[in-house]
GROMACS .gro file of C-alpha atoms in nm:
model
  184
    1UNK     CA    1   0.000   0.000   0.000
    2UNK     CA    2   0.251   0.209  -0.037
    3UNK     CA    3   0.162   0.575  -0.140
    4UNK     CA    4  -0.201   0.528  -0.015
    5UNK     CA    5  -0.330   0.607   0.313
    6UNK     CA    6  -0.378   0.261   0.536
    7UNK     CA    7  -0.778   0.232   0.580
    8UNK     CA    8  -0.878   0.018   0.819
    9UNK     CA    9  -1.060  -0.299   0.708
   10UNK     CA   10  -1.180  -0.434   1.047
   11UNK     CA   11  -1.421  -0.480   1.216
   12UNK     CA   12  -1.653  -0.568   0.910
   13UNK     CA   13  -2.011  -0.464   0.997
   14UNK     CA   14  -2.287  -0.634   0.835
   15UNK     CA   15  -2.583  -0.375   0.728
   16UNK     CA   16  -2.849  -0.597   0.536
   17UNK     CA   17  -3.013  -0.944   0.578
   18UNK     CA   18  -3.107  -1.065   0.271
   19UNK     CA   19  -3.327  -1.335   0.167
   20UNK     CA   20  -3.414  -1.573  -0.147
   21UNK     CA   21  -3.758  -1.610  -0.233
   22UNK     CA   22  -3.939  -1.809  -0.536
   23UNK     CA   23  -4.171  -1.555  -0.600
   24UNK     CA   24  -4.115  -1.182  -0.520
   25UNK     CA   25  -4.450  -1.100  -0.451
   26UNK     CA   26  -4.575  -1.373  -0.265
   27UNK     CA   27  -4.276  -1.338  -0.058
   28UNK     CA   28  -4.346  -0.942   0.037
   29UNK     CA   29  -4.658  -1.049   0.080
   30UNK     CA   30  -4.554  -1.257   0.346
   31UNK     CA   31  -4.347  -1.090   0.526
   32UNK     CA   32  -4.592  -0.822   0.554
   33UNK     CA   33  -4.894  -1.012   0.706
   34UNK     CA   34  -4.615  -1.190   0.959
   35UNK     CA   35  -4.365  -0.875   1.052
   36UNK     CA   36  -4.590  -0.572   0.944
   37UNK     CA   37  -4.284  -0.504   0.708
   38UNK     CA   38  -4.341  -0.257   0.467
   39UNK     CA   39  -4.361  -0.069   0.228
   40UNK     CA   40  -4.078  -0.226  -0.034
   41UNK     CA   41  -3.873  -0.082  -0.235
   42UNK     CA   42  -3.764  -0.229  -0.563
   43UNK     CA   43  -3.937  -0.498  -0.773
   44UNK     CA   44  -3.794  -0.430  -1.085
   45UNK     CA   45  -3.576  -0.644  -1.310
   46UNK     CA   46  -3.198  -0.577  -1.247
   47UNK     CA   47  -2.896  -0.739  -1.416
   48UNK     CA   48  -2.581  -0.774  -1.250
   49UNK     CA   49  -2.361  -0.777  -1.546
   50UNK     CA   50  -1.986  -0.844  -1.594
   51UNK     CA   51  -2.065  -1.157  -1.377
   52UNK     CA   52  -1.754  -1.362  -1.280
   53UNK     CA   53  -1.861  -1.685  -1.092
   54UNK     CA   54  -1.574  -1.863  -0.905
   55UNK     CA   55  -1.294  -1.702  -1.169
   56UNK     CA   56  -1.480  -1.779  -1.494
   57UNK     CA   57  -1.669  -1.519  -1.672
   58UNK     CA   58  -2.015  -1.608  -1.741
   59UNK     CA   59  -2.360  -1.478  -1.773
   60UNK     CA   60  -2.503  -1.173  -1.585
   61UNK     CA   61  -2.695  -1.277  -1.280
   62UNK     CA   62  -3.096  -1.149  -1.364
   63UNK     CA   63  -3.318  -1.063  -1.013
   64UNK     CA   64  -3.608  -0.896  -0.881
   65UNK     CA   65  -3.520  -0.754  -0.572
   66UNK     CA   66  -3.655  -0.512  -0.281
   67UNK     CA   67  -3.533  -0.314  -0.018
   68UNK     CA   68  -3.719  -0.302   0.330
   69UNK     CA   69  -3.612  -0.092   0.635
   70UNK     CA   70  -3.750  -0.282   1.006
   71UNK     CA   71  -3.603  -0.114   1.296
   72UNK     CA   72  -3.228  -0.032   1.193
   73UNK     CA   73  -3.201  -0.320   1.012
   74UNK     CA   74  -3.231  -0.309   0.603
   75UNK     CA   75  -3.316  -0.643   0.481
   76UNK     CA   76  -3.331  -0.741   0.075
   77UNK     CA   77  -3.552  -0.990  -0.075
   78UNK     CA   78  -3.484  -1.147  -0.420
   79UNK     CA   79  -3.618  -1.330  -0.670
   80UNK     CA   80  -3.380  -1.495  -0.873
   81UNK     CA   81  -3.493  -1.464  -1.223
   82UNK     CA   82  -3.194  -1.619  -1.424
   83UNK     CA   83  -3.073  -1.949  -1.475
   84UNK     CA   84  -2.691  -1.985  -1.504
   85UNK     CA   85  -2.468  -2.041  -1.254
   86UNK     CA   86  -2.444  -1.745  -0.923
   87UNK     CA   87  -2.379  -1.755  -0.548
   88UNK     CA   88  -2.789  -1.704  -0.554
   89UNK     CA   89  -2.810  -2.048  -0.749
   90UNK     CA   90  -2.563  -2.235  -0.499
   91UNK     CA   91  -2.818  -2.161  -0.216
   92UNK     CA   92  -3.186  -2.181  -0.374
   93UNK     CA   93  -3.352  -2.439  -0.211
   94UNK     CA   94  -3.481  -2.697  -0.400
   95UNK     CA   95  -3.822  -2.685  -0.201
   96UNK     CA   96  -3.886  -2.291  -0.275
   97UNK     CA   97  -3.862  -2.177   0.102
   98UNK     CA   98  -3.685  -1.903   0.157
   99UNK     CA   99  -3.336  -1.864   0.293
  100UNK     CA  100  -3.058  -1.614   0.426
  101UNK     CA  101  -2.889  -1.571   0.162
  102UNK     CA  102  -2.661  -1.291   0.252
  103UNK     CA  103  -2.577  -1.031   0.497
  104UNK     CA  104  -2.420  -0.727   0.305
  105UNK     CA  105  -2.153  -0.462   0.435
  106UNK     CA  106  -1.981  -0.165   0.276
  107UNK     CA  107  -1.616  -0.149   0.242
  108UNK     CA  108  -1.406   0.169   0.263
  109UNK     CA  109  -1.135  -0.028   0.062
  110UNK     CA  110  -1.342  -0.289  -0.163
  111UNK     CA  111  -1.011  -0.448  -0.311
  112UNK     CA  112  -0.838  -0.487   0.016
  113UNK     CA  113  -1.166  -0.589   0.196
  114UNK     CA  114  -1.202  -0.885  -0.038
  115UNK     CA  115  -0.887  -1.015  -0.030
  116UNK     CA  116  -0.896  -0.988   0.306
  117UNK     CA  117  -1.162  -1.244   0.329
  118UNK     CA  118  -1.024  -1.473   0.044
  119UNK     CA  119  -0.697  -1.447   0.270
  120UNK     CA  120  -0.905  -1.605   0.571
  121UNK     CA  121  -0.997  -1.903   0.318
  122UNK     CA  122  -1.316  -1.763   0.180
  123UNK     CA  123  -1.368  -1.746  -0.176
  124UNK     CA  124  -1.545  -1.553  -0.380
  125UNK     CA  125  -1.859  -1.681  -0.537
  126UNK     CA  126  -1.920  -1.447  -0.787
  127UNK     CA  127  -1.836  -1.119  -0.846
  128UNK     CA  128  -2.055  -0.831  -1.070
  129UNK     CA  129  -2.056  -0.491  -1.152
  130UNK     CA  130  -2.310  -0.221  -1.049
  131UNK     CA  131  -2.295   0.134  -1.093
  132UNK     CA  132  -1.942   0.185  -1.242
  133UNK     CA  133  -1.784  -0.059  -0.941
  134UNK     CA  134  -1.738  -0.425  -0.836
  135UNK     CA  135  -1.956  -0.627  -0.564
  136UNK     CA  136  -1.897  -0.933  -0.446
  137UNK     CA  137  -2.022  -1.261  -0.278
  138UNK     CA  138  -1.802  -1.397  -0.026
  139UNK     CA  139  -1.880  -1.794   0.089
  140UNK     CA  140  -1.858  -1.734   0.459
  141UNK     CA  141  -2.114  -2.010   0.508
  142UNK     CA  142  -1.897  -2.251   0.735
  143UNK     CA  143  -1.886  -1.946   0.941
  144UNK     CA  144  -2.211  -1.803   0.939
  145UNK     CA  145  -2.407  -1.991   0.720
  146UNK     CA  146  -2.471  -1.754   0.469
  147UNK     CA  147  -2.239  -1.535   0.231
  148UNK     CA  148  -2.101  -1.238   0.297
  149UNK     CA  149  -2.178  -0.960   0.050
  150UNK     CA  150  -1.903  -0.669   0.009
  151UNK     CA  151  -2.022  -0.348  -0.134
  152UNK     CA  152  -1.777  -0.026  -0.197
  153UNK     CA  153  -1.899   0.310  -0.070
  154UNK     CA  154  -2.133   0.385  -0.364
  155UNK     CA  155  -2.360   0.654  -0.329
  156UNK     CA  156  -2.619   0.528  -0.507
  157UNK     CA  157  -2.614   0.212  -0.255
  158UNK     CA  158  -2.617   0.447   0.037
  159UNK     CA  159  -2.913   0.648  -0.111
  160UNK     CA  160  -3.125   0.344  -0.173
  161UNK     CA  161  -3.072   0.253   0.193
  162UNK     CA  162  -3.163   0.611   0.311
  163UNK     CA  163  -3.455   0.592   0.089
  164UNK     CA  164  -3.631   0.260   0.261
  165UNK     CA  165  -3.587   0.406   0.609
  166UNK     CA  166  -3.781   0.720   0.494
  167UNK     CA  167  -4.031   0.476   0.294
  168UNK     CA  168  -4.086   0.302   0.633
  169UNK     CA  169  -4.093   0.611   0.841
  170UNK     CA  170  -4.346   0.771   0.611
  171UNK     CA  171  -4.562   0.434   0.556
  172UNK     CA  172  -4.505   0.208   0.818
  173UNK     CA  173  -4.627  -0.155   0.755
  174UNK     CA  174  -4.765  -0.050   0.396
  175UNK     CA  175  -4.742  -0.371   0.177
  176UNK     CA  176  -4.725  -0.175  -0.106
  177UNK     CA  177  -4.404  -0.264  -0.373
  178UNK     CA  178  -4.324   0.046  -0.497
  179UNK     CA  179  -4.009   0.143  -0.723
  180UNK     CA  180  -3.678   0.304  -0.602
  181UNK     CA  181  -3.705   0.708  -0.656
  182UNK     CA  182  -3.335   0.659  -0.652
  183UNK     CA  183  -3.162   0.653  -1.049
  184UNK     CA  184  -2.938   0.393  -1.057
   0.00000   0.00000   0.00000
């Protein structure tokens, strides 16, 4: 690291719970009439493009996704729309219940961040771009038992966030799916 200031990778704090669901809207639904969670975010189609899955190149990742605040916790539900091979396709159960997928956290140093995991024998399940930047998925399941998503400070992330804590301040428990006001 010479000629850059050292930034601090540790400790790496998780912001997000996110969750795999067979059917977006049945899933929102769900989580609605059980949590009062609401209103969500999202529900568009998204590609995750430039898609590297465990070092080979291959098709972008396609999902339906939203973004719910509860509490001080964001959590993500997704759909997984495409077909090929993804860190979401190595953990869709073959029953269609949901599951923890993830838990997500921003990275003042992306690069170093995930190398820093792979150094501590986690690998990296696939890798994307959004917004101009690399994300990843980190396989932290023998330790957690979900991945690990790493995020670099993105504005446009940190907006979306900001925008489902207002949605849920301003509608509380509304099961509404409603699309980000946020370009991306």
């Amino acid at each position: 690291m010479a000629g850059r200031a050292r930034v601090s990778l540790l400790p790496v704090t998780l912001v997000q719970n996110a969750y795999l669901v067979r059917n977006l809207e049945e899933g929102c639904a769900a989580l609605n009439r059980t949590f009062g969670w609401g209103p969500f975010l999202g529900g568009t189609e998204g590609v995750l493009a430039d898609h590297v899955y465990r070092g080979k190149p291959t098709e972008p990742i396609r999902i339906r996704g939203v973004f719910v605040q509860t509490g001080a916790i964001n959590v993500e539900v997704i759909e997984v729309v495409s077909r090929g091979p993804s860190a979401f396709h190595e953990m869709l159960r073959a029953d269609g219940q949901p599951v923890l997928h993830h838990c997500a956290s921003f990275a003042a140093d992306y690069d170093a961040t995930r190398d820093h995991l792979v150094a501590q024998g986690y690998q990296v399940v696939s890798e994307f771009g959004f917004a101009g930047r690399r994300i990843c998925y980190v396989d932290t399941r023998r330790l957690l038992g979900f991945m690990t998503e790493v995020y670099p400070e993105l504005p446009v992330i940190r907006a979306m966030y900001e925008e489902a804590r207002e949605a849920a301040a301003a509608r509380p428990g509304d099961p509404g799916i409603t699309p980000f006001a946020t370009p991306r």
